[in-house]
Short mmCIF file of N, CA and C and ligand atoms in Angstrom, two decimals:
data_model
loop_
_atom_site.label_atom_id
_atom_site.label_comp_id
_atom_site.label_asym_id
_atom_site.label_seq_id
_atom_site.Cartn_x
_atom_site.Cartn_y
_atom_site.Cartn_z
N MET G 435 -6.07 17.47 18.67
CA MET G 435 -4.59 17.37 18.54
C MET G 435 -4.20 17.00 17.11
N LYS G 436 -3.31 17.77 16.52
CA LYS G 436 -2.83 17.45 15.17
C LYS G 436 -2.08 16.13 15.18
N LYS G 437 -2.20 15.37 14.09
CA LYS G 437 -1.37 14.18 13.89
C LYS G 437 -0.05 14.68 13.30
N ARG G 438 1.04 14.26 13.92
CA ARG G 438 2.35 14.78 13.49
C ARG G 438 3.16 13.66 12.87
N VAL G 439 3.52 13.84 11.60
CA VAL G 439 4.17 12.78 10.83
C VAL G 439 5.50 13.28 10.28
N LEU G 440 6.57 12.51 10.54
CA LEU G 440 7.90 12.87 10.03
C LEU G 440 8.41 11.73 9.14
N PHE G 441 8.74 12.07 7.89
CA PHE G 441 9.31 11.09 6.96
C PHE G 441 10.83 11.21 6.97
N VAL G 442 11.51 10.05 7.00
CA VAL G 442 12.97 10.08 7.14
C VAL G 442 13.65 9.18 6.11
N CYS G 443 14.67 9.76 5.40
CA CYS G 443 15.54 8.96 4.53
C CYS G 443 16.99 9.31 4.88
N LEU G 444 17.92 9.01 3.99
CA LEU G 444 19.33 9.27 4.29
C LEU G 444 19.68 10.75 4.12
N GLY G 445 19.43 11.27 2.92
CA GLY G 445 19.91 12.62 2.61
C GLY G 445 18.88 13.73 2.78
N ASN G 446 17.60 13.34 2.91
CA ASN G 446 16.48 14.30 2.95
C ASN G 446 16.49 15.23 1.73
N ILE G 447 16.89 14.65 0.57
CA ILE G 447 16.78 15.43 -0.67
C ILE G 447 16.00 14.68 -1.76
N CYS G 448 15.77 13.38 -1.58
CA CYS G 448 15.00 12.64 -2.61
C CYS G 448 13.72 12.04 -2.03
N ARG G 449 13.86 10.94 -1.29
CA ARG G 449 12.68 10.18 -0.88
C ARG G 449 11.82 10.87 0.17
N SER G 450 12.43 11.33 1.27
CA SER G 450 11.57 11.89 2.33
C SER G 450 10.94 13.24 1.96
N PRO G 451 11.62 14.13 1.20
CA PRO G 451 10.90 15.34 0.77
C PRO G 451 9.73 15.00 -0.14
N SER G 452 9.89 13.93 -0.94
CA SER G 452 8.79 13.50 -1.81
C SER G 452 7.66 12.92 -0.98
N ALA G 453 8.01 12.10 0.01
CA ALA G 453 6.99 11.53 0.89
C ALA G 453 6.21 12.66 1.58
N GLU G 454 6.94 13.66 2.03
CA GLU G 454 6.30 14.82 2.69
C GLU G 454 5.30 15.47 1.74
N ALA G 455 5.72 15.71 0.49
CA ALA G 455 4.86 16.40 -0.47
C ALA G 455 3.67 15.53 -0.89
N VAL G 456 3.92 14.24 -1.10
CA VAL G 456 2.84 13.34 -1.53
C VAL G 456 1.80 13.21 -0.41
N PHE G 457 2.28 13.03 0.82
CA PHE G 457 1.34 12.87 1.94
C PHE G 457 0.58 14.17 2.21
N LYS G 458 1.28 15.30 2.10
CA LYS G 458 0.59 16.60 2.24
C LYS G 458 -0.48 16.75 1.17
N GLY G 459 -0.17 16.29 -0.06
CA GLY G 459 -1.12 16.38 -1.16
C GLY G 459 -2.37 15.56 -0.87
N LEU G 460 -2.16 14.37 -0.33
CA LEU G 460 -3.28 13.48 -0.02
C LEU G 460 -4.18 14.07 1.06
N VAL G 461 -3.53 14.54 2.12
CA VAL G 461 -4.27 15.11 3.26
C VAL G 461 -5.03 16.37 2.83
N ASN G 462 -4.40 17.12 1.93
CA ASN G 462 -5.03 18.33 1.40
C ASN G 462 -6.27 17.98 0.58
N LYS G 463 -6.13 16.90 -0.21
CA LYS G 463 -7.25 16.42 -1.03
C LYS G 463 -8.43 15.99 -0.15
N LYS G 464 -8.10 15.47 1.03
CA LYS G 464 -9.15 15.05 1.97
C LYS G 464 -9.74 16.24 2.73
N GLY G 465 -9.13 17.41 2.53
CA GLY G 465 -9.60 18.61 3.24
C GLY G 465 -9.19 18.63 4.70
N GLU G 466 -8.07 17.93 5.02
CA GLU G 466 -7.69 17.79 6.43
C GLU G 466 -6.31 18.37 6.76
N SER G 467 -5.86 19.29 5.93
CA SER G 467 -4.52 19.86 6.14
C SER G 467 -4.33 20.39 7.55
N LYS G 468 -5.40 20.99 8.09
CA LYS G 468 -5.24 21.61 9.41
C LYS G 468 -5.12 20.58 10.54
N ASP G 469 -5.46 19.34 10.23
CA ASP G 469 -5.40 18.28 11.26
C ASP G 469 -4.05 17.58 11.31
N PHE G 470 -3.15 17.97 10.40
CA PHE G 470 -1.85 17.28 10.33
C PHE G 470 -0.69 18.27 10.38
N PHE G 471 0.43 17.81 10.93
CA PHE G 471 1.70 18.53 10.80
C PHE G 471 2.68 17.52 10.19
N ILE G 472 3.19 17.86 9.01
CA ILE G 472 3.96 16.90 8.22
C ILE G 472 5.32 17.52 7.87
N ASP G 473 6.39 16.73 8.10
CA ASP G 473 7.75 17.25 7.86
C ASP G 473 8.62 16.09 7.40
N SER G 474 9.88 16.39 7.05
CA SER G 474 10.82 15.32 6.69
C SER G 474 12.22 15.68 7.19
N ALA G 475 13.07 14.64 7.28
CA ALA G 475 14.44 14.82 7.79
C ALA G 475 15.32 13.70 7.23
N GLY G 476 16.63 13.86 7.39
CA GLY G 476 17.58 12.83 6.97
C GLY G 476 18.30 12.23 8.16
N THR G 477 18.75 10.99 8.02
CA THR G 477 19.58 10.42 9.09
C THR G 477 21.00 10.98 9.00
N SER G 478 21.36 11.57 7.86
CA SER G 478 22.67 12.21 7.70
C SER G 478 22.50 13.71 7.55
N ASP G 479 23.62 14.43 7.70
CA ASP G 479 23.60 15.88 7.45
C ASP G 479 24.35 16.23 6.17
N TYR G 480 24.54 15.22 5.29
CA TYR G 480 25.32 15.42 4.06
C TYR G 480 24.82 16.59 3.23
N HIS G 481 23.51 16.78 3.20
CA HIS G 481 22.93 17.80 2.31
C HIS G 481 22.20 18.88 3.08
N GLU G 482 22.56 19.05 4.34
CA GLU G 482 21.88 20.02 5.19
C GLU G 482 21.82 21.41 4.53
N GLY G 483 20.64 22.00 4.53
CA GLY G 483 20.45 23.35 3.97
C GLY G 483 20.15 23.36 2.48
N GLU G 484 20.23 22.18 1.83
CA GLU G 484 19.99 22.13 0.38
C GLU G 484 18.52 21.85 0.07
N PRO G 485 18.05 22.38 -1.09
CA PRO G 485 16.71 22.01 -1.54
C PRO G 485 16.71 20.56 -2.04
N ALA G 486 15.56 20.04 -2.37
CA ALA G 486 15.46 18.67 -2.89
C ALA G 486 16.25 18.54 -4.19
N ASP G 487 16.75 17.34 -4.42
CA ASP G 487 17.49 16.98 -5.65
C ASP G 487 16.68 17.42 -6.89
N GLU G 488 17.37 18.03 -7.85
CA GLU G 488 16.65 18.59 -9.02
C GLU G 488 15.95 17.51 -9.84
N ARG G 489 16.56 16.33 -9.92
CA ARG G 489 15.92 15.24 -10.67
C ARG G 489 14.63 14.84 -9.96
N MET G 490 14.71 14.72 -8.64
CA MET G 490 13.51 14.35 -7.87
C MET G 490 12.44 15.42 -8.04
N GLN G 491 12.86 16.68 -7.98
CA GLN G 491 11.90 17.79 -8.14
C GLN G 491 11.20 17.73 -9.48
N SER G 492 11.98 17.44 -10.56
CA SER G 492 11.34 17.49 -11.89
C SER G 492 10.40 16.32 -12.09
N HIS G 493 10.71 15.16 -11.52
CA HIS G 493 9.76 14.04 -11.60
C HIS G 493 8.51 14.35 -10.77
N ALA G 494 8.72 14.93 -9.60
CA ALA G 494 7.59 15.20 -8.70
C ALA G 494 6.63 16.25 -9.28
N ILE G 495 7.20 17.28 -9.88
CA ILE G 495 6.35 18.38 -10.37
C ILE G 495 5.43 17.89 -11.49
N LYS G 496 5.89 16.89 -12.24
CA LYS G 496 5.04 16.34 -13.32
C LYS G 496 3.78 15.69 -12.77
N ARG G 497 3.85 15.29 -11.49
CA ARG G 497 2.65 14.70 -10.86
C ARG G 497 1.94 15.72 -9.96
N GLY G 498 2.42 16.95 -10.04
CA GLY G 498 1.75 18.01 -9.27
C GLY G 498 2.28 18.22 -7.86
N TYR G 499 3.46 17.65 -7.55
CA TYR G 499 4.03 17.83 -6.22
C TYR G 499 5.19 18.82 -6.28
N ASN G 500 5.08 19.87 -5.50
CA ASN G 500 6.11 20.88 -5.44
C ASN G 500 6.99 20.59 -4.21
N LEU G 501 8.23 20.23 -4.45
CA LEU G 501 9.11 19.87 -3.31
C LEU G 501 9.76 21.14 -2.76
N THR G 502 9.24 21.59 -1.65
CA THR G 502 9.70 22.88 -1.10
C THR G 502 10.63 22.71 0.09
N SER G 503 10.80 21.48 0.58
CA SER G 503 11.52 21.33 1.84
C SER G 503 13.02 21.53 1.66
N VAL G 504 13.66 21.93 2.73
CA VAL G 504 15.11 22.15 2.78
C VAL G 504 15.69 21.07 3.70
N SER G 505 16.77 20.41 3.25
CA SER G 505 17.30 19.26 3.99
C SER G 505 17.76 19.63 5.40
N ARG G 506 17.36 18.78 6.33
CA ARG G 506 17.84 18.93 7.71
C ARG G 506 18.05 17.55 8.31
N PRO G 507 19.02 17.41 9.22
CA PRO G 507 19.19 16.10 9.85
C PRO G 507 18.14 15.86 10.93
N PHE G 508 17.80 14.58 11.12
CA PHE G 508 16.93 14.17 12.23
C PHE G 508 17.55 14.64 13.54
N ASN G 509 16.72 15.18 14.41
CA ASN G 509 17.22 15.67 15.70
C ASN G 509 16.64 14.80 16.83
N PRO G 510 17.43 13.86 17.35
CA PRO G 510 16.88 12.92 18.33
C PRO G 510 16.45 13.59 19.63
N GLU G 511 16.96 14.77 19.89
CA GLU G 511 16.58 15.46 21.14
C GLU G 511 15.21 16.10 21.03
N LYS G 512 14.73 16.29 19.81
CA LYS G 512 13.48 17.00 19.62
C LYS G 512 12.44 16.19 18.86
N ASP G 513 12.90 15.52 17.79
CA ASP G 513 11.94 14.92 16.86
C ASP G 513 11.14 13.77 17.46
N TRP G 514 11.72 13.01 18.37
CA TRP G 514 10.95 11.92 18.99
C TRP G 514 9.76 12.48 19.76
N ASP G 515 9.92 13.67 20.33
CA ASP G 515 8.82 14.28 21.08
C ASP G 515 7.87 15.07 20.18
N ASP G 516 8.41 15.63 19.11
CA ASP G 516 7.61 16.52 18.26
C ASP G 516 6.72 15.77 17.27
N PHE G 517 6.91 14.45 17.12
CA PHE G 517 6.14 13.68 16.13
C PHE G 517 5.52 12.44 16.75
N ASP G 518 4.39 12.01 16.14
CA ASP G 518 3.69 10.79 16.58
C ASP G 518 4.06 9.60 15.72
N TYR G 519 4.37 9.87 14.44
CA TYR G 519 4.70 8.81 13.48
C TYR G 519 6.02 9.19 12.80
N ILE G 520 7.02 8.33 12.92
CA ILE G 520 8.32 8.58 12.30
C ILE G 520 8.53 7.45 11.29
N VAL G 521 8.53 7.83 10.01
CA VAL G 521 8.37 6.84 8.95
C VAL G 521 9.64 6.76 8.10
N ALA G 522 10.34 5.61 8.20
CA ALA G 522 11.61 5.40 7.50
C ALA G 522 11.38 4.86 6.10
N MET G 523 12.29 5.21 5.19
CA MET G 523 12.16 4.77 3.79
C MET G 523 12.81 3.41 3.56
N ASP G 524 13.93 3.13 4.25
CA ASP G 524 14.57 1.82 4.06
C ASP G 524 15.11 1.29 5.38
N ARG G 525 15.66 0.09 5.32
CA ARG G 525 16.14 -0.61 6.53
C ARG G 525 17.26 0.14 7.24
N ASP G 526 18.16 0.74 6.44
CA ASP G 526 19.26 1.50 7.04
C ASP G 526 18.73 2.69 7.82
N ASN G 527 17.76 3.38 7.21
CA ASN G 527 17.15 4.53 7.90
C ASN G 527 16.50 4.04 9.20
N TYR G 528 15.80 2.92 9.10
CA TYR G 528 15.08 2.38 10.26
C TYR G 528 16.07 2.05 11.39
N ARG G 529 17.16 1.36 10.99
CA ARG G 529 18.14 0.96 12.00
C ARG G 529 18.84 2.19 12.62
N ASP G 530 19.17 3.17 11.78
CA ASP G 530 19.81 4.38 12.30
C ASP G 530 18.88 5.10 13.29
N LEU G 531 17.60 5.14 12.96
CA LEU G 531 16.63 5.78 13.85
C LEU G 531 16.50 4.99 15.16
N GLU G 532 16.45 3.67 15.00
CA GLU G 532 16.36 2.80 16.19
C GLU G 532 17.53 3.08 17.13
N ASN G 533 18.70 3.25 16.54
CA ASN G 533 19.91 3.51 17.34
C ASN G 533 19.87 4.88 18.00
N MET G 534 19.06 5.78 17.46
CA MET G 534 18.96 7.13 18.06
C MET G 534 17.81 7.23 19.06
N ALA G 535 17.01 6.15 19.15
CA ALA G 535 15.87 6.18 20.09
C ALA G 535 16.39 6.25 21.51
N ARG G 536 15.66 6.95 22.36
CA ARG G 536 16.09 7.11 23.76
C ARG G 536 15.47 6.06 24.66
N ASN G 537 14.35 5.51 24.21
CA ASN G 537 13.61 4.54 25.05
C ASN G 537 12.61 3.77 24.19
N LYS G 538 11.87 2.88 24.84
CA LYS G 538 10.91 2.03 24.12
C LYS G 538 9.76 2.83 23.53
N GLU G 539 9.39 3.90 24.19
CA GLU G 539 8.28 4.74 23.69
C GLU G 539 8.65 5.36 22.35
N ASP G 540 9.91 5.77 22.21
CA ASP G 540 10.37 6.32 20.93
C ASP G 540 10.22 5.27 19.83
N ILE G 541 10.66 4.05 20.12
CA ILE G 541 10.64 2.98 19.11
C ILE G 541 9.21 2.67 18.66
N LYS G 542 8.25 2.86 19.56
CA LYS G 542 6.84 2.61 19.21
C LYS G 542 6.35 3.55 18.11
N LYS G 543 7.02 4.67 17.94
CA LYS G 543 6.61 5.65 16.91
C LYS G 543 7.20 5.35 15.54
N LEU G 544 8.08 4.36 15.50
CA LEU G 544 8.87 4.10 14.29
C LEU G 544 8.17 3.11 13.35
N TYR G 545 8.11 3.47 12.06
CA TYR G 545 7.46 2.64 11.04
C TYR G 545 8.30 2.62 9.77
N MET G 546 8.03 1.62 8.92
CA MET G 546 8.60 1.58 7.57
C MET G 546 7.50 2.04 6.61
N MET G 547 7.82 2.93 5.70
CA MET G 547 6.81 3.43 4.75
C MET G 547 6.12 2.29 4.01
N THR G 548 6.92 1.31 3.60
CA THR G 548 6.34 0.22 2.80
C THR G 548 5.44 -0.72 3.62
N ASP G 549 5.43 -0.58 4.95
CA ASP G 549 4.46 -1.34 5.75
C ASP G 549 3.04 -0.94 5.39
N PHE G 550 2.90 0.24 4.80
CA PHE G 550 1.57 0.76 4.48
C PHE G 550 1.19 0.60 3.01
N SER G 551 2.05 -0.09 2.25
CA SER G 551 1.77 -0.30 0.83
C SER G 551 0.46 -1.06 0.66
N LYS G 552 -0.27 -0.71 -0.39
CA LYS G 552 -1.52 -1.41 -0.67
C LYS G 552 -1.38 -2.28 -1.92
N LYS G 553 -0.79 -1.70 -2.97
CA LYS G 553 -0.66 -2.43 -4.24
C LYS G 553 0.73 -3.00 -4.45
N PHE G 554 1.74 -2.27 -4.02
CA PHE G 554 3.12 -2.67 -4.32
C PHE G 554 3.65 -3.66 -3.29
N ASN G 555 4.57 -4.48 -3.78
CA ASN G 555 5.12 -5.51 -2.91
C ASN G 555 6.62 -5.28 -2.67
N TYR G 556 6.96 -4.06 -2.27
CA TYR G 556 8.35 -3.73 -1.92
C TYR G 556 8.43 -3.63 -0.41
N ASN G 557 9.58 -4.04 0.19
CA ASN G 557 9.67 -3.82 1.63
C ASN G 557 10.58 -2.66 2.00
N PHE G 558 10.96 -1.85 1.02
CA PHE G 558 11.63 -0.58 1.30
C PHE G 558 11.49 0.31 0.07
N VAL G 559 11.72 1.61 0.24
CA VAL G 559 11.70 2.54 -0.90
C VAL G 559 13.15 2.69 -1.36
N PRO G 560 13.48 2.15 -2.55
CA PRO G 560 14.89 2.15 -2.98
C PRO G 560 15.43 3.56 -3.21
N ASP G 561 16.69 3.74 -2.81
CA ASP G 561 17.39 5.01 -2.96
C ASP G 561 17.61 5.30 -4.46
N PRO G 562 17.06 6.41 -4.97
CA PRO G 562 17.16 6.69 -6.42
C PRO G 562 18.42 7.47 -6.79
N TYR G 563 19.21 7.85 -5.81
CA TYR G 563 20.25 8.88 -5.99
C TYR G 563 21.26 8.55 -7.08
N TYR G 564 21.70 7.29 -7.15
CA TYR G 564 22.75 6.94 -8.11
C TYR G 564 22.21 6.27 -9.37
N GLY G 565 20.88 6.24 -9.51
CA GLY G 565 20.30 5.54 -10.66
C GLY G 565 19.66 6.48 -11.68
N GLY G 566 18.88 5.91 -12.58
CA GLY G 566 18.25 6.69 -13.64
C GLY G 566 16.84 7.12 -13.29
N SER G 567 16.13 7.61 -14.32
CA SER G 567 14.84 8.23 -14.06
C SER G 567 13.79 7.22 -13.59
N GLU G 568 13.94 5.92 -13.96
CA GLU G 568 12.95 4.93 -13.50
C GLU G 568 12.92 4.89 -11.97
N GLY G 569 14.10 5.08 -11.36
CA GLY G 569 14.19 5.04 -9.89
C GLY G 569 13.37 6.14 -9.24
N PHE G 570 13.37 7.32 -9.86
CA PHE G 570 12.61 8.44 -9.30
C PHE G 570 11.11 8.21 -9.47
N GLU G 571 10.75 7.63 -10.62
CA GLU G 571 9.33 7.31 -10.85
C GLU G 571 8.85 6.24 -9.86
N LEU G 572 9.72 5.24 -9.64
CA LEU G 572 9.35 4.18 -8.69
C LEU G 572 9.14 4.76 -7.29
N VAL G 573 10.02 5.66 -6.88
CA VAL G 573 9.88 6.31 -5.57
C VAL G 573 8.48 6.93 -5.46
N LEU G 574 8.07 7.67 -6.49
CA LEU G 574 6.77 8.35 -6.45
C LEU G 574 5.62 7.35 -6.46
N ASP G 575 5.76 6.29 -7.27
CA ASP G 575 4.72 5.24 -7.30
C ASP G 575 4.55 4.62 -5.90
N LEU G 576 5.67 4.26 -5.29
CA LEU G 576 5.61 3.61 -3.97
C LEU G 576 5.05 4.57 -2.92
N LEU G 577 5.45 5.83 -3.01
CA LEU G 577 4.99 6.80 -2.01
C LEU G 577 3.50 7.11 -2.15
N GLU G 578 3.02 7.21 -3.39
CA GLU G 578 1.60 7.49 -3.58
C GLU G 578 0.76 6.34 -3.04
N ASP G 579 1.22 5.13 -3.28
CA ASP G 579 0.50 3.94 -2.81
C ASP G 579 0.52 3.86 -1.28
N ALA G 580 1.71 3.97 -0.70
CA ALA G 580 1.84 3.80 0.75
C ALA G 580 1.20 4.97 1.52
N SER G 581 1.14 6.14 0.90
CA SER G 581 0.51 7.28 1.58
C SER G 581 -0.96 6.99 1.87
N GLU G 582 -1.62 6.32 0.94
CA GLU G 582 -3.03 5.95 1.15
C GLU G 582 -3.15 5.05 2.38
N GLY G 583 -2.26 4.06 2.44
CA GLY G 583 -2.29 3.13 3.56
C GLY G 583 -1.95 3.81 4.88
N LEU G 584 -0.97 4.69 4.84
CA LEU G 584 -0.57 5.42 6.06
C LEU G 584 -1.73 6.30 6.55
N TYR G 585 -2.38 6.97 5.62
CA TYR G 585 -3.52 7.83 5.98
C TYR G 585 -4.60 7.00 6.68
N GLU G 586 -4.93 5.85 6.09
CA GLU G 586 -5.97 4.98 6.68
C GLU G 586 -5.54 4.49 8.07
N PHE G 587 -4.26 4.14 8.20
CA PHE G 587 -3.73 3.67 9.48
C PHE G 587 -3.88 4.74 10.57
N ILE G 588 -3.50 5.96 10.21
CA ILE G 588 -3.56 7.04 11.19
C ILE G 588 -5.01 7.35 11.58
N LYS G 589 -5.90 7.34 10.60
CA LYS G 589 -7.30 7.62 10.89
C LYS G 589 -7.90 6.54 11.80
N GLN G 590 -7.49 5.29 11.55
CA GLN G 590 -8.00 4.17 12.32
C GLN G 590 -7.50 4.21 13.76
N LYS G 591 -6.23 4.63 13.89
CA LYS G 591 -5.60 4.67 15.20
C LYS G 591 -6.19 5.80 16.06
N GLY G 592 -6.72 6.83 15.38
CA GLY G 592 -7.37 7.92 16.08
C GLY G 592 -6.43 8.92 16.69
P1 LIG Y 1639 17.64 10.30 -0.16
O1 LIG Y 1639 18.70 10.05 -1.34
O2 LIG Y 1639 18.15 9.56 1.05
O3 LIG Y 1639 16.39 9.70 -0.70
O4 LIG Y 1639 17.58 11.80 0.04
C1 LIG Y 1639 20.07 10.22 -1.18
C2 LIG Y 1639 20.59 11.48 -1.20
C3 LIG Y 1639 21.97 11.66 -1.07
C4 LIG Y 1639 22.79 10.57 -0.89
C5 LIG Y 1639 22.26 9.30 -0.86
C6 LIG Y 1639 20.89 9.14 -0.99
N1 LIG Y 1639 24.18 10.74 -0.79
O5 LIG Y 1639 24.89 9.75 -0.65
O6 LIG Y 1639 24.65 11.89 -0.80
#
């Protein structure tokens, strides 16, 4: 059975498309792409149908990540069933997802990305949308670090 992982932020144009690409890159490096299904979504539909933010794309490509995803809103009727791990970027995302959960089993699938951090001591991935380039770099730093921890967690859980 493939491990199915969905990354979720607000707009699905900055943080979660990056998380999707970084985690796909890691899994690919491990030679395990076929064992995973990885996607991303937003808690809002503000940017539905749009590609990732151009600033986020240009920072990501410098590290070798091609952001190909197109923004879509989280679908509570489908996504809780279609994924095993639903990983929020910040507290607002987490709370919005919690409010969309249908039952306790759904909530068991919910995680914070920074719960898997190994080196960094942040408890959320800050929204880079209204800030400068340091914010986009920080997003990538946090995601690269937490992706390692998430990968280990999933492997351990079996
Ligand atoms: P994201 O960033 O949640 O990481 O995709 C944002 C994108 C858009 C907005 C806010 C955050 N917005 O307000 O439109």
